[in-house]
Amino acid sequence: MAVGRALAGQVVRGGPERVVTGATTLALLGFALFWTIPAPALAVTGLLITGLGVALLYPLILAEALAAKPDDPIRASTRCALASGVAIATGPPLLGTLADLTDLRTAALVAPAFLIALLTRRLLRRRPRRSDAA
């Protein structure tokens, strides 16, 4: 994740919308590698690729949130900080509980579910609405 964030400045030049979509896709591809190949070295490579993709998401989505509310950046950043805190505080216990009920490998499917939801939202947001086309 540190490597991904260190490279973020060079990558972001493609425009945040495209970079978020690309980073989400990269994270999903890494997770697919992790999930489908049982060899430990390749599974770790999949997690590394996932980390590179995920590393870009928080700073870019934070920037988008701040840009969406240019007249009130304090409120936008406060909401992002609150969301991060809630995710950090609740994510691991919920993942652990889910792993106890199933197994860790199955519980880890929560991550690509969120990534797919983000990617779907991005792709749907790009499509023109019928009222816009008319």
Tab-separated table of N, CA and C in Angstrom:
chain	number	residue	atom	x	y	z
A	1	MET	N	0.827	-1.181	0.000
A	1	MET	CA	0.000	0.000	0.000
A	1	MET	C	0.876	1.251	0.000
A	2	ALA	N	1.987	1.221	0.725
A	2	ALA	CA	2.890	2.374	0.758
A	2	ALA	C	3.464	2.647	-0.630
A	3	VAL	N	3.823	1.609	-1.354
A	3	VAL	CA	4.358	1.778	-2.705
A	3	VAL	C	3.289	2.396	-3.608
A	4	GLY	N	2.071	1.907	-3.506
A	4	GLY	CA	0.980	2.446	-4.314
A	4	GLY	C	0.733	3.912	-4.036
A	5	ARG	N	0.773	4.308	-2.788
A	5	ARG	CA	0.555	5.718	-2.452
A	5	ARG	C	1.734	6.582	-2.865
A	6	ALA	N	2.937	6.024	-2.812
A	6	ALA	CA	4.111	6.769	-3.258
A	6	ALA	C	4.047	7.046	-4.763
A	7	LEU	N	3.468	6.130	-5.507
A	7	LEU	CA	3.344	6.292	-6.960
A	7	LEU	C	2.094	7.078	-7.358
A	8	ALA	N	1.252	7.382	-6.407
A	8	ALA	CA	-0.043	7.988	-6.701
A	8	ALA	C	0.074	9.287	-7.480
A	9	GLY	N	1.025	10.127	-7.147
A	9	GLY	CA	1.165	11.408	-7.830
A	9	GLY	C	1.362	11.255	-9.319
A	10	GLN	N	2.132	10.274	-9.724
A	10	GLN	CA	2.379	10.054	-11.146
A	10	GLN	C	1.170	9.427	-11.828
A	11	VAL	N	0.462	8.589	-11.110
A	11	VAL	CA	-0.672	7.865	-11.692
A	11	VAL	C	-1.890	8.770	-11.863
A	12	VAL	N	-2.085	9.707	-10.968
A	12	VAL	CA	-3.296	10.527	-10.935
A	12	VAL	C	-3.402	11.451	-12.144
A	13	ARG	N	-2.353	11.633	-12.859
A	13	ARG	CA	-2.397	12.517	-14.021
A	13	ARG	C	-3.412	12.063	-15.065
A	14	GLY	N	-3.844	10.800	-14.999
A	14	GLY	CA	-4.844	10.296	-15.934
A	14	GLY	C	-6.247	10.775	-15.615
A	15	GLY	N	-6.422	11.542	-14.568
A	15	GLY	CA	-7.743	12.025	-14.157
A	15	GLY	C	-8.308	11.118	-13.088
A	16	PRO	N	-8.805	11.692	-11.996
A	16	PRO	CA	-9.244	10.882	-10.859
A	16	PRO	C	-10.318	9.862	-11.191
A	17	GLU	N	-11.259	10.218	-12.058
A	17	GLU	CA	-12.344	9.280	-12.389
A	17	GLU	C	-11.776	8.009	-13.014
A	18	ARG	N	-10.893	8.171	-13.967
A	18	ARG	CA	-10.288	7.015	-14.633
A	18	ARG	C	-9.372	6.253	-13.679
A	19	VAL	N	-8.680	6.976	-12.823
A	19	VAL	CA	-7.748	6.309	-11.912
A	19	VAL	C	-8.508	5.488	-10.873
A	20	VAL	N	-9.609	6.004	-10.350
A	20	VAL	CA	-10.396	5.238	-9.377
A	20	VAL	C	-10.922	3.964	-10.024
A	21	THR	N	-11.429	4.083	-11.245
A	21	THR	CA	-11.917	2.901	-11.957
A	21	THR	C	-10.779	1.916	-12.208
A	22	GLY	N	-9.638	2.418	-12.638
A	22	GLY	CA	-8.477	1.555	-12.889
A	22	GLY	C	-7.951	0.911	-11.625
A	23	ALA	N	-7.884	1.687	-10.533
A	23	ALA	CA	-7.394	1.151	-9.263
A	23	ALA	C	-8.328	0.076	-8.724
A	24	THR	N	-9.625	0.292	-8.862
A	24	THR	CA	-10.604	-0.700	-8.420
A	24	THR	C	-10.476	-1.976	-9.241
A	25	THR	N	-10.309	-1.819	-10.540
A	25	THR	CA	-10.136	-2.978	-11.417
A	25	THR	C	-8.850	-3.726	-11.068
A	26	LEU	N	-7.763	-2.995	-10.836
A	26	LEU	CA	-6.495	-3.619	-10.449
A	26	LEU	C	-6.652	-4.407	-9.144
A	27	ALA	N	-7.336	-3.814	-8.171
A	27	ALA	CA	-7.559	-4.500	-6.897
A	27	ALA	C	-8.375	-5.775	-7.101
A	28	LEU	N	-9.387	-5.718	-7.951
A	28	LEU	CA	-10.186	-6.911	-8.225
A	28	LEU	C	-9.370	-7.992	-8.937
A	29	LEU	N	-8.523	-7.597	-9.872
A	29	LEU	CA	-7.669	-8.575	-10.550
A	29	LEU	C	-6.702	-9.231	-9.567
A	30	GLY	N	-6.136	-8.439	-8.682
A	30	GLY	CA	-5.247	-8.998	-7.660
A	30	GLY	C	-5.979	-9.968	-6.759
A	31	PHE	N	-7.207	-9.599	-6.375
A	31	PHE	CA	-7.978	-10.489	-5.522
A	31	PHE	C	-8.324	-11.775	-6.253
A	32	ALA	N	-8.628	-11.670	-7.542
A	32	ALA	CA	-8.924	-12.873	-8.332
A	32	ALA	C	-7.708	-13.798	-8.364
A	33	LEU	N	-6.527	-13.231	-8.500
A	33	LEU	CA	-5.305	-14.032	-8.472
A	33	LEU	C	-5.149	-14.705	-7.104
A	34	PHE	N	-5.362	-13.946	-6.044
A	34	PHE	CA	-5.280	-14.480	-4.684
A	34	PHE	C	-6.285	-15.616	-4.481
A	35	TRP	N	-7.489	-15.417	-4.952
A	35	TRP	CA	-8.570	-16.360	-4.690
A	35	TRP	C	-8.438	-17.649	-5.490
A	36	THR	N	-7.989	-17.546	-6.734
A	36	THR	CA	-8.029	-18.706	-7.626
A	36	THR	C	-6.768	-19.557	-7.614
A	37	ILE	N	-5.648	-19.031	-7.166
A	37	ILE	CA	-4.392	-19.782	-7.212
A	37	ILE	C	-3.950	-20.115	-5.788
A	38	PRO	N	-3.962	-21.407	-5.435
A	38	PRO	CA	-3.646	-21.782	-4.057
A	38	PRO	C	-2.154	-21.701	-3.706
A	39	ALA	N	-1.274	-21.612	-4.693
A	39	ALA	CA	0.163	-21.546	-4.393
A	39	ALA	C	0.453	-20.298	-3.564
A	40	PRO	N	1.101	-20.448	-2.403
A	40	PRO	CA	1.314	-19.298	-1.509
A	40	PRO	C	2.017	-18.111	-2.176
A	41	ALA	N	3.029	-18.343	-2.981
A	41	ALA	CA	3.752	-17.230	-3.604
A	41	ALA	C	2.844	-16.432	-4.534
A	42	LEU	N	2.006	-17.115	-5.293
A	42	LEU	CA	1.098	-16.412	-6.199
A	42	LEU	C	-0.051	-15.754	-5.444
A	43	ALA	N	-0.480	-16.381	-4.357
A	43	ALA	CA	-1.534	-15.766	-3.543
A	43	ALA	C	-1.029	-14.457	-2.939
A	44	VAL	N	0.213	-14.466	-2.468
A	44	VAL	CA	0.799	-13.245	-1.906
A	44	VAL	C	0.954	-12.188	-3.000
A	45	THR	N	1.319	-12.607	-4.191
A	45	THR	CA	1.404	-11.669	-5.317
A	45	THR	C	0.035	-11.048	-5.591
A	46	GLY	N	-1.007	-11.862	-5.522
A	46	GLY	CA	-2.360	-11.342	-5.691
A	46	GLY	C	-2.706	-10.304	-4.645
A	47	LEU	N	-2.313	-10.558	-3.397
A	47	LEU	CA	-2.573	-9.585	-2.337
A	47	LEU	C	-1.761	-8.310	-2.549
A	48	LEU	N	-0.546	-8.438	-3.052
A	48	LEU	CA	0.284	-7.264	-3.353
A	48	LEU	C	-0.391	-6.408	-4.427
A	49	ILE	N	-0.874	-7.037	-5.470
A	49	ILE	CA	-1.561	-6.313	-6.547
A	49	ILE	C	-2.837	-5.662	-6.009
A	50	THR	N	-3.554	-6.376	-5.165
A	50	THR	CA	-4.758	-5.810	-4.545
A	50	THR	C	-4.400	-4.568	-3.734
A	51	GLY	N	-3.330	-4.663	-2.961
A	51	GLY	CA	-2.884	-3.522	-2.150
A	51	GLY	C	-2.505	-2.318	-2.989
A	52	LEU	N	-1.862	-2.555	-4.132
A	52	LEU	CA	-1.510	-1.442	-5.020
A	52	LEU	C	-2.758	-0.731	-5.533
A	53	GLY	N	-3.781	-1.506	-5.874
A	53	GLY	CA	-5.027	-0.901	-6.345
A	53	GLY	C	-5.759	-0.163	-5.241
A	54	VAL	N	-5.873	-0.786	-4.090
A	54	VAL	CA	-6.610	-0.195	-2.972
A	54	VAL	C	-5.898	1.049	-2.436
A	55	ALA	N	-4.578	1.080	-2.542
A	55	ALA	CA	-3.800	2.204	-2.007
A	55	ALA	C	-4.248	3.537	-2.580
A	56	LEU	N	-4.676	3.540	-3.814
A	56	LEU	CA	-5.067	4.794	-4.455
A	56	LEU	C	-6.485	5.221	-4.125
A	57	LEU	N	-7.303	4.305	-3.661
A	57	LEU	CA	-8.726	4.615	-3.505
A	57	LEU	C	-8.993	5.680	-2.443
A	58	TYR	N	-8.431	5.544	-1.257
A	58	TYR	CA	-8.760	6.502	-0.193
A	58	TYR	C	-8.361	7.932	-0.558
A	59	PRO	N	-7.123	8.174	-0.978
A	59	PRO	CA	-6.787	9.572	-1.290
A	59	PRO	C	-7.611	10.157	-2.443
A	60	LEU	N	-7.907	9.344	-3.440
A	60	LEU	CA	-8.674	9.861	-4.568
A	60	LEU	C	-10.128	10.116	-4.210
A	61	ILE	N	-10.717	9.218	-3.453
A	61	ILE	CA	-12.118	9.412	-3.069
A	61	ILE	C	-12.229	10.568	-2.073
A	62	LEU	N	-11.231	10.746	-1.220
A	62	LEU	CA	-11.204	11.905	-0.321
A	62	LEU	C	-11.140	13.191	-1.145
A	63	ALA	N	-10.293	13.216	-2.162
A	63	ALA	CA	-10.193	14.400	-3.022
A	63	ALA	C	-11.519	14.682	-3.722
A	64	GLU	N	-12.187	13.627	-4.177
A	64	GLU	CA	-13.492	13.813	-4.823
A	64	GLU	C	-14.526	14.352	-3.836
A	65	ALA	N	-14.491	13.865	-2.618
A	65	ALA	CA	-15.434	14.352	-1.606
A	65	ALA	C	-15.196	15.831	-1.312
A	66	LEU	N	-13.940	16.226	-1.229
A	66	LEU	CA	-13.627	17.630	-0.980
A	66	LEU	C	-14.025	18.497	-2.179
A	67	ALA	N	-13.814	17.989	-3.383
A	67	ALA	CA	-14.182	18.738	-4.582
A	67	ALA	C	-15.700	18.860	-4.727
A	68	ALA	N	-16.426	17.876	-4.218
A	68	ALA	CA	-17.884	17.905	-4.319
A	68	ALA	C	-18.498	18.965	-3.406
A	69	LYS	N	-17.774	19.350	-2.374
A	69	LYS	CA	-18.255	20.355	-1.418
A	69	LYS	C	-17.219	21.470	-1.270
A	70	PRO	N	-16.904	22.194	-2.350
A	70	PRO	CA	-15.843	23.199	-2.249
A	70	PRO	C	-16.161	24.339	-1.283
A	71	ASP	N	-17.444	24.574	-1.022
A	71	ASP	CA	-17.825	25.633	-0.105
A	71	ASP	C	-17.764	25.194	1.357
A	72	ASP	N	-17.615	23.898	1.607
A	72	ASP	CA	-17.566	23.392	2.979
A	72	ASP	C	-16.602	22.206	3.091
A	73	PRO	N	-15.303	22.438	2.843
A	73	PRO	CA	-14.344	21.332	2.862
A	73	PRO	C	-14.157	20.712	4.249
A	74	ILE	N	-14.403	21.473	5.286
A	74	ILE	CA	-14.248	20.928	6.645
A	74	ILE	C	-15.293	19.846	6.892
A	75	ARG	N	-16.526	20.097	6.505
A	75	ARG	CA	-17.582	19.102	6.684
A	75	ARG	C	-17.288	17.854	5.845
A	76	ALA	N	-16.851	18.056	4.601
A	76	ALA	CA	-16.546	16.919	3.725
A	76	ALA	C	-15.417	16.074	4.308
A	77	SER	N	-14.352	16.717	4.771
A	77	SER	CA	-13.229	15.952	5.323
A	77	SER	C	-13.609	15.300	6.642
A	78	THR	N	-14.461	15.944	7.426
A	78	THR	CA	-14.919	15.357	8.687
A	78	THR	C	-15.727	14.089	8.428
A	79	ARG	N	-16.589	14.139	7.439
A	79	ARG	CA	-17.385	12.951	7.102
A	79	ARG	C	-16.494	11.807	6.616
A	80	CYS	N	-15.486	12.149	5.823
A	80	CYS	CA	-14.553	11.116	5.348
A	80	CYS	C	-13.779	10.512	6.513
A	81	ALA	N	-13.349	11.349	7.445
A	81	ALA	CA	-12.625	10.850	8.614
A	81	ALA	C	-13.528	9.959	9.467
A	82	LEU	N	-14.782	10.360	9.629
A	82	LEU	CA	-15.741	9.548	10.381
A	82	LEU	C	-15.953	8.194	9.698
A	83	ALA	N	-16.125	8.211	8.388
A	83	ALA	CA	-16.314	6.958	7.653
A	83	ALA	C	-15.099	6.054	7.794
A	84	SER	N	-13.906	6.628	7.732
A	84	SER	CA	-12.683	5.835	7.901
A	84	SER	C	-12.611	5.233	9.299
A	85	GLY	N	-12.916	6.038	10.277
A	85	GLY	CA	-12.880	5.548	11.655
A	85	GLY	C	-13.870	4.424	11.894
A	86	VAL	N	-15.075	4.571	11.369
A	86	VAL	CA	-16.087	3.523	11.514
A	86	VAL	C	-15.619	2.246	10.810
A	87	ALA	N	-15.056	2.392	9.616
A	87	ALA	CA	-14.578	1.220	8.879
A	87	ALA	C	-13.435	0.526	9.617
A	88	ILE	N	-12.516	1.309	10.147
A	88	ILE	CA	-11.372	0.730	10.863
A	88	ILE	C	-11.819	0.062	12.163
A	89	ALA	N	-12.792	0.675	12.841
A	89	ALA	CA	-13.247	0.128	14.118
A	89	ALA	C	-14.154	-1.089	13.963
A	90	THR	N	-14.951	-1.123	12.911
A	90	THR	CA	-15.924	-2.207	12.779
A	90	THR	C	-15.502	-3.291	11.790
A	91	GLY	N	-14.685	-2.947	10.814
A	91	GLY	CA	-14.302	-3.907	9.775
A	91	GLY	C	-13.640	-5.166	10.296
A	92	PRO	N	-12.539	-5.046	11.029
A	92	PRO	CA	-11.873	-6.266	11.507
A	92	PRO	C	-12.737	-7.151	12.404
A	93	PRO	N	-13.471	-6.593	13.385
A	93	PRO	CA	-14.325	-7.485	14.177
A	93	PRO	C	-15.419	-8.167	13.350
A	94	LEU	N	-15.996	-7.441	12.408
A	94	LEU	CA	-17.025	-8.046	11.566
A	94	LEU	C	-16.432	-9.120	10.658
A	95	LEU	N	-15.253	-8.846	10.100
A	95	LEU	CA	-14.581	-9.848	9.268
A	95	LEU	C	-14.216	-11.075	10.100
A	96	GLY	N	-13.736	-10.853	11.321
A	96	GLY	CA	-13.407	-11.969	12.207
A	96	GLY	C	-14.626	-12.800	12.567
A	97	THR	N	-15.737	-12.140	12.832
A	97	THR	CA	-16.977	-12.858	13.139
A	97	THR	C	-17.440	-13.673	11.939
A	98	LEU	N	-17.368	-13.062	10.763
A	98	LEU	CA	-17.743	-13.776	9.550
A	98	LEU	C	-16.812	-14.962	9.312
A	99	ALA	N	-15.523	-14.789	9.582
A	99	ALA	CA	-14.559	-15.889	9.427
A	99	ALA	C	-14.847	-17.008	10.424
A	100	ASP	N	-15.269	-16.646	11.644
A	100	ASP	CA	-15.632	-17.672	12.627
A	100	ASP	C	-16.850	-18.473	12.165
A	101	LEU	N	-17.776	-17.800	11.499
A	101	LEU	CA	-18.980	-18.481	11.030
A	101	LEU	C	-18.726	-19.312	9.777
A	102	THR	N	-17.775	-18.916	8.971
A	102	THR	CA	-17.453	-19.647	7.740
A	102	THR	C	-15.986	-20.077	7.820
A	103	ASP	N	-15.134	-19.411	7.072
A	103	ASP	CA	-13.687	-19.539	7.188
A	103	ASP	C	-13.095	-18.242	6.647
A	104	LEU	N	-11.817	-18.022	6.898
A	104	LEU	CA	-11.200	-16.748	6.540
A	104	LEU	C	-11.235	-16.501	5.034
A	105	ARG	N	-11.008	-17.527	4.266
A	105	ARG	CA	-11.000	-17.379	2.808
A	105	ARG	C	-12.374	-16.939	2.290
A	106	THR	N	-13.425	-17.531	2.821
A	106	THR	CA	-14.779	-17.145	2.415
A	106	THR	C	-15.113	-15.741	2.929
A	107	ALA	N	-14.722	-15.444	4.154
A	107	ALA	CA	-14.996	-14.122	4.728
A	107	ALA	C	-14.306	-13.018	3.935
A	108	ALA	N	-13.159	-13.331	3.354
A	108	ALA	CA	-12.420	-12.335	2.576
A	108	ALA	C	-13.172	-11.909	1.321
A	109	LEU	N	-14.207	-12.621	0.944
A	109	LEU	CA	-15.003	-12.231	-0.225
A	109	LEU	C	-15.755	-10.921	-0.011
A	110	VAL	N	-15.765	-10.436	1.215
A	110	VAL	CA	-16.372	-9.131	1.486
A	110	VAL	C	-15.627	-8.040	0.708
A	111	ALA	N	-14.310	-8.148	0.626
A	111	ALA	CA	-13.506	-7.118	-0.045
A	111	ALA	C	-13.884	-6.965	-1.517
A	112	PRO	N	-13.896	-8.035	-2.318
A	112	PRO	CA	-14.279	-7.821	-3.711
A	112	PRO	C	-15.741	-7.413	-3.867
A	113	ALA	N	-16.577	-7.776	-2.920
A	113	ALA	CA	-17.977	-7.336	-3.001
A	113	ALA	C	-18.053	-5.810	-2.930
A	114	PHE	N	-17.288	-5.206	-2.023
A	114	PHE	CA	-17.254	-3.746	-1.928
A	114	PHE	C	-16.606	-3.132	-3.168
A	115	LEU	N	-15.551	-3.762	-3.677
A	115	LEU	CA	-14.886	-3.250	-4.877
A	115	LEU	C	-15.810	-3.312	-6.092
A	116	ILE	N	-16.566	-4.386	-6.215
A	116	ILE	CA	-17.517	-4.519	-7.326
A	116	ILE	C	-18.620	-3.467	-7.200
A	117	ALA	N	-19.085	-3.224	-5.981
A	117	ALA	CA	-20.105	-2.191	-5.771
A	117	ALA	C	-19.565	-0.818	-6.175
A	118	LEU	N	-18.323	-0.516	-5.811
A	118	LEU	CA	-17.714	0.756	-6.180
A	118	LEU	C	-17.564	0.874	-7.690
A	119	LEU	N	-17.072	-0.173	-8.319
A	119	LEU	CA	-16.876	-0.157	-9.766
A	119	LEU	C	-18.214	-0.027	-10.497
A	120	THR	N	-19.223	-0.741	-10.051
A	120	THR	CA	-20.558	-0.658	-10.662
A	120	THR	C	-21.112	0.752	-10.537
A	121	ARG	N	-20.969	1.339	-9.368
A	121	ARG	CA	-21.459	2.708	-9.156
A	121	ARG	C	-20.748	3.679	-10.080
A	122	ARG	N	-19.455	3.512	-10.231
A	122	ARG	CA	-18.670	4.376	-11.118
A	122	ARG	C	-19.134	4.253	-12.561
A	123	LEU	N	-19.298	3.031	-13.002
A	123	LEU	CA	-19.676	2.798	-14.393
A	123	LEU	C	-21.089	3.298	-14.679
A	124	LEU	N	-21.997	3.107	-13.733
A	124	LEU	CA	-23.365	3.594	-13.919
A	124	LEU	C	-23.428	5.109	-13.894
A	125	ARG	N	-22.575	5.727	-13.104
A	125	ARG	CA	-22.567	7.178	-13.003
A	125	ARG	C	-22.060	7.826	-14.292
A	126	ARG	N	-21.243	7.103	-15.032
A	126	ARG	CA	-20.695	7.632	-16.279
A	126	ARG	C	-21.702	7.613	-17.411
A	127	ARG	N	-22.641	6.674	-17.362
A	127	ARG	CA	-23.615	6.523	-18.450
A	127	ARG	C	-24.586	7.691	-18.449
A	128	PRO	N	-24.873	8.252	-19.629
A	128	PRO	CA	-25.845	9.364	-19.668
A	128	PRO	C	-27.240	8.848	-19.360
A	129	ARG	N	-27.989	9.637	-18.621
A	129	ARG	CA	-29.373	9.271	-18.321
A	129	ARG	C	-30.234	9.582	-19.534
A	130	ARG	N	-31.399	8.959	-19.606
A	130	ARG	CA	-32.305	9.183	-20.739
A	130	ARG	C	-32.707	10.653	-20.830
A	131	SER	N	-32.944	11.282	-19.689
A	131	SER	CA	-33.358	12.687	-19.702
A	131	SER	C	-32.222	13.583	-20.176
A	132	ASP	N	-30.945	13.164	-19.945
A	132	ASP	CA	-29.796	13.947	-20.409
A	132	ASP	C	-29.631	13.841	-21.912
A	133	ALA	N	-29.951	12.679	-22.471
A	133	ALA	CA	-29.754	12.430	-23.903
A	133	ALA	C	-30.834	13.135	-24.737
A	134	ALA	N	-32.008	13.360	-24.151
A	134	ALA	CA	-33.120	13.948	-24.905
A	134	ALA	C	-32.978	15.429	-25.079
